[in-house]
Amino acid sequence: PPSSARSLRPPELVAGHWSTRWRNTYKGVTCKFSAASSFSHIFFLALARMSESELSVIKPESLKTYIWLQCFDGSIQQVEEEVAMFCPMICREIVKNGTGSSKNHAIALPERVNPSSLSLILDYCRFHQVPGRSNKERKSFDEKFVRIDTEKLCELTSAADSLQLKPLVDLTSRALARIIEGKTPEEIRDIFHLPDDLTEEEKLEPLKNINDDPRIRLLNRLYAKKRKELQERQKLKGYSGTARAKG
């Protein structure tokens, strides 16, 4: 083979699969191989032997790298690596731990990422990871993307937060904020299907947020505002009662 191909060093083989990911370029063709591709080095050598005309007929799709993702319910999806790596949590698992290379080494996603939410997140990533899109295109896509029912929007917010996809968390949180803006605590509880067996003061107490759920953060900020308004009303009532007693 050509000297450029002979000088290639395949990644170290550990536990039956490649321990690192690698990229090589020959004759203008860039090949990024999956950590699980045991024949990747051989494939690149074959490319090195091909003529320019033979290389020109290779479609970019055939050179894409895929990874495997597993939801908490056990379902597994094969996803384009460049799309999945748009999520920081998945990117870290690929780069740091070398997972996602096959069904047997699928990346285990957090419990809050169900198949439906994952599908939406991947659609978001597929659009936004493409370079060259205008701000107008992105804004139009985002506005249509969050036009879903409240329950799905809540699930999507939690899933995006679990995958550390901050742009999508911000987008869905703003959409939720618009939904609850100007609503009373009772109306908000009805929207999120929360129980209504508390006094007015108890209803405005901060909710525990062990998992740092962005929905609860929004709700607690609103409750803090409502608590302040309630305290001011109670003070006014107290002043009025005192004035009447003195009169």
PDB file of N, CA, C and O in Angstrom, residues 2-11 22-26 33 40-46 48:
ATOM      1  N   PRO A   2       0.277   2.432  -0.342  1.00  0.00           N
ATOM      2  CA  PRO A   2       1.041   3.685  -0.324  1.00  0.00           C
ATOM      3  C   PRO A   2       1.625   3.948   1.047  1.00  0.00           C
ATOM      4  O   PRO A   2       1.137   3.454   2.054  1.00  0.00           O
ATOM      5  N   SER A   3       2.679   4.753   1.081  1.00  0.00           N
ATOM      6  CA  SER A   3       3.354   5.025   2.358  1.00  0.00           C
ATOM      7  C   SER A   3       2.421   5.647   3.365  1.00  0.00           C
ATOM      8  O   SER A   3       2.518   5.404   4.560  1.00  0.00           O
ATOM      9  N   SER A   4       1.462   6.503   2.868  1.00  0.00           N
ATOM     10  CA  SER A   4       0.528   7.148   3.799  1.00  0.00           C
ATOM     11  C   SER A   4      -0.336   6.124   4.486  1.00  0.00           C
ATOM     12  O   SER A   4      -0.758   6.297   5.621  1.00  0.00           O
ATOM     13  N   ALA A   5      -0.643   5.027   3.791  1.00  0.00           N
ATOM     14  CA  ALA A   5      -1.462   3.984   4.397  1.00  0.00           C
ATOM     15  C   ALA A   5      -0.624   3.081   5.290  1.00  0.00           C
ATOM     16  O   ALA A   5      -1.071   2.626   6.333  1.00  0.00           O
ATOM     17  N   ARG A   6       0.654   2.828   4.860  1.00  0.00           N
ATOM     18  CA  ARG A   6       1.515   1.962   5.671  1.00  0.00           C
ATOM     19  C   ARG A   6       1.833   2.583   7.020  1.00  0.00           C
ATOM     20  O   ARG A   6       2.070   1.884   7.992  1.00  0.00           O
ATOM     21  N   SER A   7       1.843   3.914   7.080  1.00  0.00           N
ATOM     22  CA  SER A   7       2.209   4.590   8.322  1.00  0.00           C
ATOM     23  C   SER A   7       1.072   4.658   9.323  1.00  0.00           C
ATOM     24  O   SER A   7       1.265   5.104  10.441  1.00  0.00           O
ATOM     25  N   LEU A   8      -0.125   4.203   8.930  1.00  0.00           N
ATOM     26  CA  LEU A   8      -1.268   4.286   9.841  1.00  0.00           C
ATOM     27  C   LEU A   8      -1.066   3.354  11.028  1.00  0.00           C
ATOM     28  O   LEU A   8      -0.564   2.240  10.888  1.00  0.00           O
ATOM     29  N   ARG A   9      -1.494   3.808  12.176  1.00  0.00           N
ATOM     30  CA  ARG A   9      -1.443   2.975  13.377  1.00  0.00           C
ATOM     31  C   ARG A   9      -2.852   2.764  13.876  1.00  0.00           C
ATOM     32  O   ARG A   9      -3.506   3.704  14.315  1.00  0.00           O
ATOM     33  N   PRO A  10      -3.357   1.539  13.835  1.00  0.00           N
ATOM     34  CA  PRO A  10      -4.719   1.299  14.329  1.00  0.00           C
ATOM     35  C   PRO A  10      -4.775   1.507  15.829  1.00  0.00           C
ATOM     36  O   PRO A  10      -3.762   1.357  16.518  1.00  0.00           O
ATOM     37  N   PRO A  11      -5.943   1.864  16.367  1.00  0.00           N
ATOM     38  CA  PRO A  11      -6.069   2.054  17.818  1.00  0.00           C
ATOM     39  C   PRO A  11      -5.858   0.762  18.582  1.00  0.00           C
ATOM     40  O   PRO A  11      -5.985  -0.324  18.034  1.00  0.00           O
ATOM     41  N   TRP A  22     -10.795   7.139  15.970  1.00  0.00           N
ATOM     42  CA  TRP A  22      -9.719   7.739  15.191  1.00  0.00           C
ATOM     43  C   TRP A  22     -10.247   8.261  13.885  1.00  0.00           C
ATOM     44  O   TRP A  22     -11.315   7.935  13.420  1.00  0.00           O
ATOM     45  N   ARG A  23      -9.459   9.100  13.249  1.00  0.00           N
ATOM     46  CA  ARG A  23      -9.828   9.770  12.003  1.00  0.00           C
ATOM     47  C   ARG A  23      -8.601   9.739  11.077  1.00  0.00           C
ATOM     48  O   ARG A  23      -7.485   9.953  11.491  1.00  0.00           O
ATOM     49  N   ASN A  24      -8.833   9.430   9.815  1.00  0.00           N
ATOM     50  CA  ASN A  24      -7.762   9.458   8.842  1.00  0.00           C
ATOM     51  C   ASN A  24      -8.256  10.073   7.540  1.00  0.00           C
ATOM     52  O   ASN A  24      -9.426   9.944   7.188  1.00  0.00           O
ATOM     53  N   THR A  25      -7.357  10.729   6.823  1.00  0.00           N
ATOM     54  CA  THR A  25      -7.708  11.350   5.556  1.00  0.00           C
ATOM     55  C   THR A  25      -6.750  10.873   4.473  1.00  0.00           C
ATOM     56  O   THR A  25      -5.530  10.876   4.675  1.00  0.00           O
ATOM     57  N   TYR A  26      -7.306  10.458   3.343  1.00  0.00           N
ATOM     58  CA  TYR A  26      -6.476  10.048   2.228  1.00  0.00           C
ATOM     59  C   TYR A  26      -7.180  10.445   0.946  1.00  0.00           C
ATOM     60  O   TYR A  26      -8.353  10.155   0.755  1.00  0.00           O
ATOM     61  N   PHE A  33     -13.782   6.476  12.161  1.00  0.00           N
ATOM     62  CA  PHE A  33     -14.232   5.131  12.432  1.00  0.00           C
ATOM     63  C   PHE A  33     -14.759   4.972  13.844  1.00  0.00           C
ATOM     64  O   PHE A  33     -14.271   5.586  14.783  1.00  0.00           O
ATOM     65  N   SER A  40     -11.918  -1.448  10.676  1.00  0.00           N
ATOM     66  CA  SER A  40     -11.745  -0.081  10.201  1.00  0.00           C
ATOM     67  C   SER A  40     -10.384   0.149   9.550  1.00  0.00           C
ATOM     68  O   SER A  40     -10.275   0.837   8.543  1.00  0.00           O
ATOM     69  N   HIS A  41      -9.338  -0.415  10.125  1.00  0.00           N
ATOM     70  CA  HIS A  41      -8.004  -0.230   9.558  1.00  0.00           C
ATOM     71  C   HIS A  41      -7.923  -0.858   8.167  1.00  0.00           C
ATOM     72  O   HIS A  41      -7.376  -0.271   7.223  1.00  0.00           O
ATOM     73  N   ILE A  42      -8.496  -2.049   8.026  1.00  0.00           N
ATOM     74  CA  ILE A  42      -8.499  -2.726   6.729  1.00  0.00           C
ATOM     75  C   ILE A  42      -9.290  -1.908   5.716  1.00  0.00           C
ATOM     76  O   ILE A  42      -8.895  -1.769   4.549  1.00  0.00           O
ATOM     77  N   PHE A  43     -10.416  -1.339   6.176  1.00  0.00           N
ATOM     78  CA  PHE A  43     -11.261  -0.536   5.290  1.00  0.00           C
ATOM     79  C   PHE A  43     -10.505   0.679   4.776  1.00  0.00           C
ATOM     80  O   PHE A  43     -10.560   1.021   3.599  1.00  0.00           O
ATOM     81  N   PHE A  44      -9.756   1.317   5.653  1.00  0.00           N
ATOM     82  CA  PHE A  44      -9.006   2.498   5.232  1.00  0.00           C
ATOM     83  C   PHE A  44      -7.890   2.129   4.249  1.00  0.00           C
ATOM     84  O   PHE A  44      -7.622   2.848   3.294  1.00  0.00           O
ATOM     85  N   LEU A  45      -7.261   0.988   4.466  1.00  0.00           N
ATOM     86  CA  LEU A  45      -6.240   0.543   3.536  1.00  0.00           C
ATOM     87  C   LEU A  45      -6.840   0.305   2.154  1.00  0.00           C
ATOM     88  O   LEU A  45      -6.222   0.593   1.127  1.00  0.00           O
ATOM     89  N   ALA A  46      -8.058  -0.217   2.125  1.00  0.00           N
ATOM     90  CA  ALA A  46      -8.737  -0.439   0.855  1.00  0.00           C
ATOM     91  C   ALA A  46      -9.000   0.890   0.163  1.00  0.00           C
ATOM     92  O   ALA A  46      -8.840   1.025  -1.055  1.00  0.00           O
ATOM     93  N   ALA A  48      -7.233   3.522   0.438  1.00  0.00           N
ATOM     94  CA  ALA A  48      -5.956   4.047  -0.021  1.00  0.00           C
ATOM     95  C   ALA A  48      -5.566   3.479  -1.381  1.00  0.00           C
ATOM     96  O   ALA A  48      -4.846   4.116  -2.151  1.00  0.00           O
TER      97      ALA A  48
END
